[in-house]
CSV table of C-alpha atoms in Angstrom, one decimal:
chain,number,residue,atom,x,y,z
L,186,MET,CA,-44.0,25.5,32.6
L,187,ARG,CA,-41.8,27.8,31.0
L,188,PRO,CA,-41.5,27.6,27.2
L,189,TYR,CA,-39.3,25.5,25.3
L,190,ILE,CA,-37.2,27.0,23.3
L,191,ALA,CA,-10.5,23.3,21.2
L,192,LEU,CA,-10.4,26.5,19.3
L,193,CYS,CA,-8.6,24.2,17.5
L,194,ALA,CA,-7.8,25.6,13.8
L,195,ALA,CA,-6.9,22.0,12.2
L,196,GLY,CA,-6.0,22.3,8.5
L,197,LEU,CA,-8.2,19.5,6.8
L,198,LEU,CA,-5.5,17.7,5.5
L,199,ALA,CA,-6.5,14.0,5.2
L,200,ALA,CA,-7.6,10.9,7.4
L,201,LEU,CA,-4.1,10.8,9.4
L,202,LEU,CA,-3.4,14.7,9.5
L,203,THR,CA,-6.8,16.1,10.9
L,204,GLY,CA,-7.4,16.3,14.5
L,205,CYS,CA,-10.7,15.6,14.3
L,206,SER,CA,-11.0,12.6,11.8
L,207,GLY,CA,-11.7,9.7,14.7
L,208,LEU,CA,-9.3,7.5,13.2
L,209,PRO,CA,-9.2,4.3,15.4
L,210,ALA,CA,-6.6,3.7,17.8
L,211,SER,CA,-6.1,0.2,16.4
L,212,THR,CA,-4.7,1.7,13.1
L,213,GLU,CA,-0.9,0.7,13.8
L,214,GLU,CA,-2.2,-2.7,13.8
L,215,LEU,CA,-3.3,-2.9,10.4
L,216,LEU,CA,-1.4,-5.7,7.9
L,217,GLU,CA,-0.8,-2.7,5.4
L,218,ALA,CA,0.0,1.0,6.1
L,219,PRO,CA,-2.1,3.5,4.3
L,220,GLN,CA,-0.9,5.5,1.8
L,221,LEU,CA,0.5,9.0,2.6
L,222,SER,CA,-1.1,12.3,1.0
L,223,PRO,CA,2.3,14.5,0.5
L,224,ASP,CA,1.4,16.2,3.5
L,225,GLN,CA,1.5,13.4,5.6
L,226,ALA,CA,4.6,12.2,3.8
L,227,ALA,CA,6.2,15.5,4.5
L,228,LEU,CA,5.5,15.4,8.5
L,229,ALA,CA,6.7,11.7,8.5
L,230,ASP,CA,9.9,12.7,6.6
L,231,ALA,CA,10.3,15.8,9.2
L,232,LEU,CA,10.1,13.0,12.1
L,233,ALA,CA,12.7,10.7,10.6
L,234,ARG,CA,15.0,13.5,10.3
L,235,GLY,CA,14.6,14.8,13.8
L,236,LEU,CA,14.6,11.2,15.3
L,237,GLY,CA,17.6,10.3,13.0
L,238,THR,CA,15.7,7.0,12.2
L,239,GLU,CA,12.8,5.6,10.3
L,240,ASP,CA,12.8,2.9,12.9
L,241,PHE,CA,9.9,4.2,14.9
L,242,THR,CA,6.0,3.5,15.0
L,243,LEU,CA,3.4,6.1,15.3
L,244,LYS,CA,1.1,5.9,18.4
L,245,TYR,CA,-2.7,7.2,18.8
L,246,PRO,CA,-4.5,8.6,21.3
L,247,VAL,CA,-7.2,5.9,22.4
L,248,SER,CA,-10.1,8.4,23.3
L,249,GLY,CA,-11.6,11.6,22.7
L,250,GLU,CA,-11.9,13.7,19.3
L,251,ASN,CA,-8.1,13.6,18.4
L,252,ARG,CA,-7.1,10.1,17.7
L,253,THR,CA,-4.9,10.4,14.6
L,254,ALA,CA,-0.9,10.2,13.7
L,255,TYR,CA,-0.2,13.7,13.3
L,256,ILE,CA,-2.5,16.2,15.3
L,257,LEU,CA,-2.5,19.6,14.2
L,258,CYS,CA,-3.3,22.8,16.2
L,259,ASN,CA,-2.1,26.6,16.5
L,260,LEU,CA,0.0,26.2,19.8
L,261,ASP,CA,1.3,29.5,19.8
L,262,ASP,CA,0.7,33.7,18.1
L,263,GLU,CA,2.5,32.5,14.6
L,264,GLU,CA,0.4,32.0,12.0
L,265,GLY,CA,0.2,28.4,10.8
L,266,ASN,CA,-0.4,25.0,12.8
L,267,GLU,CA,2.2,22.9,14.9
L,268,ALA,CA,1.8,18.8,14.7
L,269,VAL,CA,1.8,17.0,17.7
L,270,ALA,CA,3.2,13.1,17.1
L,271,PHE,CA,3.4,10.0,19.6
L,272,TYR,CA,6.0,7.6,18.6
L,273,SER,CA,7.8,4.3,20.0
L,274,LEU,CA,11.6,3.7,19.0
L,275,GLY,CA,12.4,0.3,17.3
L,276,GLU,CA,11.2,-2.6,19.5
L,277,GLU,CA,10.6,-0.2,22.6
L,278,GLU,CA,7.1,0.2,24.3
L,279,THR,CA,8.4,3.7,25.6
L,280,ILE,CA,6.3,6.4,24.2
L,281,ARG,CA,7.6,9.3,23.1
L,282,MET,CA,6.1,12.9,21.9
L,283,ASN,CA,7.3,15.2,19.3
L,284,ILE,CA,6.5,18.7,18.3
L,285,LEU,CA,7.2,19.8,14.6
L,286,ASP,CA,6.5,23.2,13.6
L,287,GLN,CA,6.9,24.9,9.8
L,288,THR,CA,10.1,27.3,9.0
L,289,ALA,CA,9.6,30.2,7.4
L,290,ASP,CA,9.8,28.3,3.9
L,291,GLY,CA,6.7,26.2,4.9
L,292,GLN,CA,8.8,23.2,5.7
L,293,TRP,CA,8.2,20.8,8.5
L,294,GLU,CA,10.9,20.2,11.2
L,295,SER,CA,11.2,18.6,14.2
L,296,VAL,CA,11.3,21.0,16.9
L,297,TYR,CA,10.8,19.3,20.4
L,298,ASP,CA,10.9,15.9,21.8
L,299,MET,CA,10.2,14.3,25.3
L,300,ALA,CA,9.3,11.2,27.1
L,301,GLY,CA,5.4,10.4,27.7
L,302,ALA,CA,4.5,10.9,31.0
L,303,GLY,CA,2.4,7.0,30.6
L,304,ASP,CA,2.3,4.0,28.8
L,305,ASP,CA,-0.4,4.9,26.4
L,306,VAL,CA,-1.9,8.2,25.7
L,307,ASN,CA,-5.6,8.8,26.6
L,308,THR,CA,-6.4,12.0,25.0
L,309,VAL,CA,-5.2,15.0,23.6
L,310,ASP,CA,-7.1,18.1,23.8
L,311,PHE,CA,-6.3,22.0,23.2
L,312,ALA,CA,-7.9,25.0,25.3
L,313,PRO,CA,-6.8,28.6,26.0
L,314,ILE,CA,-6.1,27.9,29.8
L,315,SER,CA,-3.2,30.3,30.4
L,316,ARG,CA,-3.6,32.4,27.2
L,317,GLN,CA,-6.6,34.1,25.7
L,318,ASP,CA,-4.5,34.1,22.2
L,319,ARG,CA,-3.6,30.7,21.8
L,320,ASN,CA,-4.1,27.0,22.9
L,321,ASP,CA,-2.6,25.2,25.3
L,322,LEU,CA,-1.6,21.6,25.3
L,323,ILE,CA,-3.5,19.0,27.5
L,324,ILE,CA,-2.6,15.4,27.3
L,325,SER,CA,-4.2,12.4,29.5
L,326,TRP,CA,-1.7,9.5,30.0
L,327,ARG,CA,-2.8,6.2,31.5
L,328,ASP,CA,-0.5,3.5,32.9
L,329,ARG,CA,-1.4,0.2,32.0
L,330,GLY,CA,-3.7,-1.3,34.7
L,331,SER,CA,-4.6,1.8,36.2
L,332,THR,CA,-7.8,3.6,36.0
L,333,GLU,CA,-6.7,7.0,37.0
L,334,LEU,CA,-5.2,9.5,34.5
L,335,ASP,CA,-2.1,11.9,34.5
L,336,VAL,CA,-2.9,15.0,33.1
L,337,GLU,CA,-0.4,17.1,32.1
L,338,ILE,CA,-1.0,21.0,30.5
L,339,TYR,CA,1.5,22.3,28.2
L,340,SER,CA,2.4,25.4,26.9
L,341,TYR,CA,4.4,25.7,23.4
L,342,GLU,CA,6.5,28.7,22.4
L,343,GLY,CA,9.4,29.4,20.3
L,344,GLY,CA,10.4,25.7,20.0
L,345,LEU,CA,10.2,24.9,23.9
L,346,LEU,CA,7.1,23.1,25.6
L,347,SER,CA,6.6,24.3,29.2
L,348,ASN,CA,4.9,22.1,31.5
L,349,LEU,CA,2.4,24.2,33.1
L,350,PHE,CA,0.5,21.7,35.6
L,351,SER,CA,0.4,18.2,36.3
L,352,GLY,CA,-2.3,16.6,38.3
L,353,THR,CA,-4.7,13.1,38.1
L,354,GLY,CA,-8.3,12.2,37.4
L,355,ASP,CA,-10.8,10.3,35.6
L,356,ARG,CA,-12.8,12.5,33.5
L,357,ILE,CA,-11.5,15.8,32.3
L,358,TYR,CA,-13.8,18.5,30.9
L,359,PHE,CA,-13.0,22.1,29.5
L,360,MET,CA,-15.4,25.1,29.9
L,361,ASP,CA,-15.4,28.5,30.4
L,362,ILE,CA,-16.9,29.1,34.0
L,363,ASN,CA,-16.9,32.9,34.4
L,364,SER,CA,-17.3,33.9,30.8
L,365,ASP,CA,-13.8,35.6,31.0
L,366,GLY,CA,-12.4,34.2,27.7
L,367,TYR,CA,-10.3,31.6,29.2
L,368,SER,CA,-11.2,28.0,29.7
L,369,GLU,CA,-11.3,25.9,32.8
L,370,MET,CA,-10.7,22.4,33.5
L,371,VAL,CA,-12.6,20.5,35.4
L,372,LEU,CA,-11.2,17.3,36.9
L,373,LEU,CA,-13.7,14.5,38.4
L,374,GLY,CA,-11.7,11.6,40.2
L,375,TRP,CA,-10.8,10.0,43.5
L,376,ALA,CA,-9.2,12.1,46.3
L,377,SER,CA,-6.7,10.4,48.5
L,378,SER,CA,-9.2,9.1,50.8
L,379,ARG,CA,-10.5,7.4,47.7
L,380,ASP,CA,-13.9,9.9,47.9
L,381,PRO,CA,-15.3,11.0,44.8
L,382,SER,CA,-13.7,14.5,44.1
L,383,ILE,CA,-14.1,17.6,41.7
L,384,GLN,CA,-11.3,19.9,40.8
L,385,ILE,CA,-11.3,23.3,38.8
L,386,VAL,CA,-7.9,24.0,37.0
L,387,ARG,CA,-7.4,27.2,35.9
L,388,ARG,CA,-5.3,30.6,35.4
L,389,ALA,CA,-4.1,32.5,38.2
L,390,GLY,CA,-2.4,35.4,37.1
L,391,SER,CA,0.9,33.9,35.4
L,392,ARG,CA,0.4,30.2,36.8
L,393,VAL,CA,-2.2,27.4,36.6
L,394,ILE,CA,-3.5,26.2,39.7
L,395,ALA,CA,-6.1,23.8,41.0
L,396,ARG,CA,-8.3,24.5,44.0
L,397,ASP,CA,-8.2,22.0,46.8
L,398,GLU,CA,-10.2,18.7,45.8
L,399,THR,CA,-13.8,19.0,46.9
L,400,ILE,CA,-15.1,15.9,47.9
L,401,LEU,CA,-18.6,14.7,46.6
L,402,ASN,CA,-21.2,12.0,47.4
L,403,SER,CA,-19.6,8.8,48.8
L,404,ARG,CA,-22.1,6.7,47.2
L,405,ALA,CA,-20.5,7.4,43.8
L,406,ILE,CA,-18.9,4.8,42.0
L,407,ASP,CA,-18.5,6.6,38.4
L,408,PHE,CA,-19.0,9.5,36.7
L,409,THR,CA,-21.6,10.2,33.7
L,410,GLY,CA,-21.4,13.7,32.6
L,411,LEU,CA,-21.1,17.3,33.8
L,412,THR,CA,-22.9,20.1,33.0
L,413,LEU,CA,-22.4,23.8,33.7
L,414,GLY,CA,-25.4,25.8,33.9
L,415,ARG,CA,-27.4,28.1,36.6
L,416,THR,CA,-30.0,27.1,39.2
L,417,LEU,CA,-33.0,29.0,39.4
L,418,ASP,CA,-31.7,31.4,42.2
L,419,GLY,CA,-29.3,32.8,39.4
L,420,ASP,CA,-26.0,30.8,40.9
L,421,THR,CA,-23.6,29.2,38.6
L,422,ALA,CA,-23.4,25.8,39.3
L,423,LEU,CA,-21.7,22.6,38.2
L,424,TYR,CA,-23.7,19.5,38.1
L,425,VAL,CA,-22.3,16.4,38.6
L,426,ASP,CA,-24.0,13.1,37.0
L,427,GLU,CA,-22.9,10.2,38.9
L,428,LEU,CA,-23.6,6.2,38.9
L,429,ILE,CA,-24.6,4.9,42.2
L,430,SER,CA,-25.1,1.4,40.6
L,431,SER,CA,-25.2,-0.4,37.6
L,432,SER,CA,-28.8,1.1,37.0
L,433,SER,CA,-29.2,4.3,38.9
L,434,ALA,CA,-27.9,7.6,38.8
L,435,ALA,CA,-27.7,10.6,40.9
L,436,THR,CA,-26.5,14.2,40.5
L,437,ASP,CA,-24.1,16.5,42.8
L,438,VAL,CA,-25.0,20.0,42.5
L,439,VAL,CA,-21.7,22.1,43.2
L,440,VAL,CA,-22.6,25.8,43.4
L,441,LEU,CA,-20.1,28.3,42.8
L,442,ASN,CA,-19.0,31.6,44.1
L,443,GLY,CA,-16.2,32.6,42.2
L,444,PHE,CA,-14.4,29.4,41.9
L,445,GLN,CA,-15.2,28.5,45.7
L,446,MET,CA,-17.3,25.3,45.6
L,447,ASP,CA,-20.3,24.3,47.7
L,448,VAL,CA,-21.7,21.0,47.0
L,449,VAL,CA,-25.4,21.6,48.4
L,450,THR,CA,-26.5,18.2,47.7
L,451,ALA,CA,-23.9,17.0,50.4
L,452,GLU,CA,-25.6,14.8,52.9
L,453,ASP,CA,-26.4,15.3,56.6
L,454,PRO,CA,-23.8,13.7,58.9
L,455,ALA,CA,-26.7,13.2,61.2
L,456,ALA,CA,-28.8,11.3,58.7
L,457,GLU,CA,-25.7,8.9,58.0
L,458,ASP,CA,-25.6,8.2,61.8
L,459,GLY,CA,-29.4,7.4,61.9
L,460,GLU,CA,-30.5,10.2,64.2
L,461,LEU,CA,-33.2,11.3,61.8
L,462,SER,CA,-36.5,9.9,60.7
L,463,ASP,CA,-36.6,8.4,57.1
L,464,GLU,CA,-38.7,11.6,55.9
L,465,GLU,CA,-35.9,13.6,57.5
L,466,SER,CA,-33.1,11.7,56.1
L,467,GLU,CA,-34.3,11.8,52.7
L,468,SER,CA,-31.4,14.4,51.4
L,469,LEU,CA,-31.2,16.5,48.3
L,470,TYR,CA,-28.9,13.9,46.7
L,471,ASP,CA,-31.7,11.1,47.3
L,472,GLN,CA,-34.3,13.4,45.5
L,473,THR,CA,-31.9,13.4,42.1
L,474,ILE,CA,-31.8,9.3,42.2
L,475,ARG,CA,-33.3,8.0,38.9
L,476,PRO,CA,-32.8,5.4,36.1
L,477,ALA,CA,-28.7,5.5,35.1
L,478,ASP,CA,-29.6,6.7,31.4
L,479,LEU,CA,-30.8,9.9,32.4
L,480,ILE,CA,-28.6,12.8,32.4
L,481,CYS,CA,-29.1,16.7,33.5
L,482,ARG,CA,-29.5,19.0,30.6
L,483,ASP,CA,-30.8,22.5,29.7
L,484,LEU,CA,-33.5,21.5,27.7
L,485,ASP,CA,-35.3,24.8,26.9
L,486,GLY,CA,-31.6,26.3,26.3
L,487,ASP,CA,-32.2,29.1,29.2
L,488,GLY,CA,-29.4,28.3,30.9
L,489,ILE,CA,-30.8,26.9,34.0
L,490,VAL,CA,-29.9,22.9,34.2
L,491,GLU,CA,-32.7,20.6,35.0
L,492,ILE,CA,-32.4,17.4,36.8
L,493,PRO,CA,-34.9,14.5,35.4
L,494,SER,CA,-36.7,11.9,37.3
L,495,SER,CA,-38.9,9.3,35.5
L,496,GLN,CA,-42.3,7.3,36.0
L,497,LEU,CA,-44.5,5.4,34.1
L,498,LEU,CA,-47.5,7.0,32.1
L,499,PRO,CA,-50.9,6.3,33.3
L,500,GLY,CA,-52.1,2.9,32.0
L,501,TYR,CA,-48.4,1.2,32.0
L,502,SER,CA,-47.0,-1.0,34.0
L,503,SER,CA,-43.3,-2.3,34.7
L,504,SER,CA,-44.4,-5.8,34.0
L,505,GLY,CA,-44.7,-5.1,30.4
L,506,GLU,CA,-41.0,-3.2,30.1
L,507,ASP,CA,-40.8,-3.8,26.5
L,508,GLU,CA,-44.3,-1.8,25.7
L,509,THR,CA,-43.9,0.7,28.2
L,510,ILE,CA,-43.6,4.4,27.9
L,511,TYR,CA,-42.3,6.7,30.7
L,512,ARG,CA,-42.5,10.3,31.7
L,513,VAL,CA,-39.7,12.2,32.4
L,514,ASP,CA,-40.0,14.9,35.0
L,515,TYR,CA,-37.5,17.7,35.5
L,516,ARG,CA,-36.9,19.9,38.0
L,517,ALA,CA,-34.5,23.0,39.0
L,518,LEU,CA,-32.9,23.6,42.1
L,519,SER,CA,-34.0,27.0,44.1
L,520,ASP,CA,-33.3,28.2,47.3
L,521,GLY,CA,-32.3,24.4,48.4
L,522,GLU,CA,-35.4,22.6,46.7
L,523,LEU,CA,-36.2,20.7,43.6
L,524,VAL,CA,-39.0,22.6,42.3
L,525,ASP,CA,-40.9,21.3,38.9
L,526,SER,CA,-39.9,22.6,35.5
L,527,TYR,CA,-41.9,20.6,33.1
L,528,SER,CA,-42.3,17.2,32.1
L,529,THR,CA,-41.4,15.4,28.6
L,530,VAL,CA,-41.9,12.0,26.8
L,531,SER,CA,-39.4,11.1,24.5
L,532,ASN,CA,-39.9,8.7,21.7
L,533,GLU,CA,-36.1,7.6,21.3
L,534,GLU,CA,-36.8,5.2,18.4
L,535,MET,CA,-38.0,7.8,16.0
L,536,GLY,CA,-35.7,10.6,17.8
L,537,TYR,CA,-38.0,13.5,18.9
L,538,THR,CA,-39.3,14.7,22.4
L,539,PHE,CA,-42.7,16.4,23.2
L,540,LEU,CA,-42.8,18.4,26.6
L,541,LEU,CA,-46.0,17.8,28.1
L,542,PRO,CA,-49.0,20.7,28.7
L,543,ASP,CA,-49.1,20.8,32.3
L,544,SER,CA,-52.5,20.0,32.2
L,545,TRP,CA,-51.7,16.5,30.4
L,546,VAL,CA,-49.3,15.1,33.4
L,547,ASP,CA,-51.1,12.3,35.1
L,548,THR,CA,-54.2,13.0,32.9
L,549,VAL,CA,-52.9,12.0,29.2
L,550,THR,CA,-51.4,8.8,28.0
L,551,ILE,CA,-50.2,7.4,24.8
L,552,ARG,CA,-50.8,4.7,22.8
L,553,ARG,CA,-48.3,3.5,19.9
L,554,VAL,CA,-49.6,2.7,16.1
L,555,THR,CA,-46.7,0.9,14.9
L,556,GLU,CA,-48.3,0.1,11.3
L,557,THR,CA,-48.0,4.3,11.0
L,558,ASN,CA,-45.1,5.0,13.5
L,559,GLU,CA,-47.4,7.7,15.1
L,560,TRP,CA,-47.7,8.2,19.0
L,561,GLN,CA,-51.6,9.1,20.0
L,562,PHE,CA,-52.0,11.3,22.8
L,563,TYR,CA,-55.5,10.9,24.4
L,564,PRO,CA,-57.0,11.2,28.0
L,565,TYR,CA,-56.6,8.3,30.1
L,566,THR,CA,-59.4,6.6,32.0
L,567,GLU,CA,-59.0,3.7,34.4
L,568,ASP,CA,-61.8,1.8,32.9
L,569,GLU,CA,-59.5,0.5,30.1
L,570,THR,CA,-62.7,-0.1,27.8
L,571,VAL,CA,-63.2,3.3,27.4
L,572,THR,CA,-61.3,5.0,25.0
L,573,GLY,CA,-61.1,8.9,24.8
L,574,PRO,CA,-60.5,11.0,22.2
L,575,VAL,CA,-57.4,11.4,20.3
L,576,LEU,CA,-55.8,15.0,21.4
L,577,LEU,CA,-52.8,14.8,19.3
L,578,SER,CA,-50.9,12.3,16.7
L,579,ILE,CA,-47.3,12.5,16.0
L,580,LYS,CA,-46.3,10.7,12.6
L,581,VAL,CA,-43.0,10.0,11.5
L,582,SER,CA,-42.7,8.7,7.8
L,583,SER,CA,-40.3,8.8,5.1
L,584,HIS,CA,-41.1,9.4,0.8
L,585,GLN,CA,-40.9,5.6,0.8
L,586,ASP,CA,-43.8,4.9,3.1
L,587,TYR,CA,-47.4,4.0,2.0
L,588,GLU,CA,-49.8,6.4,2.2
L,589,ASP,CA,-53.6,5.7,3.2
L,590,LYS,CA,-55.3,7.4,0.5
L,591,PHE,CA,-58.9,7.1,2.8
L,592,SER,CA,-57.3,8.6,5.6
L,593,THR,CA,-59.0,12.0,6.4
L,594,ALA,CA,-56.7,13.1,9.4
L,595,VAL,CA,-55.1,16.4,8.3
L,596,TYR,CA,-51.3,16.6,9.2
L,597,PHE,CA,-49.1,19.4,9.5
L,598,PRO,CA,-45.3,19.5,9.4
L,599,LEU,CA,-43.2,19.9,12.7
L,600,ALA,CA,-39.3,18.9,11.5
L,601,THR,CA,-37.7,16.8,8.5
L,602,ARG,CA,-34.2,15.4,9.3
L,603,GLY,CA,-32.8,13.3,6.7
L,604,ILE,CA,-35.6,11.0,4.5
L,605,PHE,CA,-37.8,11.6,7.4
L,606,GLU,CA,-40.6,13.9,8.0
L,607,TYR,CA,-42.2,14.6,11.4
L,608,THR,CA,-45.7,15.6,11.2
L,609,ALA,CA,-48.8,16.3,13.7
L,610,SER,CA,-52.6,15.7,13.5
L,611,ILE,CA,-55.0,17.7,16.2
L,612,PRO,CA,-58.4,14.9,15.7
L,613,THR,CA,-60.1,16.7,18.6
L,614,ALA,CA,-59.8,20.2,18.7
L,615,ASP,CA,-62.8,21.2,21.4
L,616,HIS,CA,-61.8,19.0,24.1
L,617,PRO,CA,-60.8,20.6,27.5
L,618,LEU,CA,-57.3,19.3,27.2
L,619,SER,CA,-57.1,20.4,23.6
L,620,ILE,CA,-54.1,22.1,22.6
L,621,THR,CA,-53.2,24.6,19.1
L,622,GLU,CA,-51.0,23.8,16.6
L,623,GLU,CA,-49.0,26.5,17.6
L,624,GLU,CA,-48.7,25.0,20.9
L,625,VAL,CA,-47.6,21.6,19.6
L,626,ARG,CA,-45.0,23.1,17.4
L,627,SER,CA,-43.6,24.7,20.5
L,628,ARG,CA,-43.4,21.6,22.4
L,629,PHE,CA,-41.5,19.1,19.8
L,630,LEU,CA,-38.3,19.1,19.8
L,631,LEU,CA,-35.8,16.5,17.5
L,632,ASN,CA,-33.3,14.8,19.8
């Protein structure tokens, strides 16, 4: 068991100005327009002057963190922010994009205008892909009736917007894969063969390029996440979480050698042709299959990403689904195999996770005490009439909860969040499976 443990300088203007306010895309359909602050009004006036008309309708990105009318970010090497706005003219539905910049005396003016590359703006992001000292502007556009995104990377300098890259994908992620200060963009989507695929878009000298698409497992029908981390062997890897049905997920592990991609979970063609036995044909990919809500994660913060699986705790059965408690086991990739890392139980309702000691796996189970919001851990016996001693109790309470004045249990604090206090007690300290207060603290994690 191992122990637990957009460079966007947006100004804080007000709801319509900030690039992180999360204003809903339906704002343009409000019956009454919101009152503009002086800063917002200055941008609106500058856009109207640049367009030569006030007959325009602002458009909003429909997804992502930046979903406001005027999105602020520093796009060049000068001090101060630029603003990005999307709009349509008059009765037209065509979306256009406008860049507004500030003059030496601080006045806003429209400096660049162009037609959009789709019917809707899906996301707007900022990342230092081509230069370390500035952000590039990354926009994903969507045509109505299509699930595929058109992804464009733009560089802004001296009032001009240059297109650095055009591509397609369904999911977009930004990360510094090789820790050199530049961001890479990872695109998950569907290749021309309609197979699921992955691309890495990155800086190469003075250009921004993409590696050829690398095909992922053909059973994937959608993507649910992407995590950058390491394997136990120390290799850098991308962990692609995929839906393979409405209720099941699996993971493709893409090991990186520089930017060369090796899908180590790729299935053996002989297995697909039925030339291997059932045991021989179970691929590494098959071993990652689990319920759809479980995703890969680096739970203990050591940089190594683990792949989850789940099973019922001893004493529970799937027939009582509403009352069941599952154990989630995490495994890491080592030399082409998945090896056990740690096991956890998670109280989603109360918002915490507990890492089980190795000696508790398959030997300890949990009972709920709903009256006091407690989980009690005790040794499991197949004879349900025999109740073992309580090894640990984790309790969640607030200042408003009733306290039993006659309780003899001694609780020690674990964490607080808002009005809630997380505490624990160790009723039995002399059992062979007992653990210490220090161990409890080190294994407790807020979700």
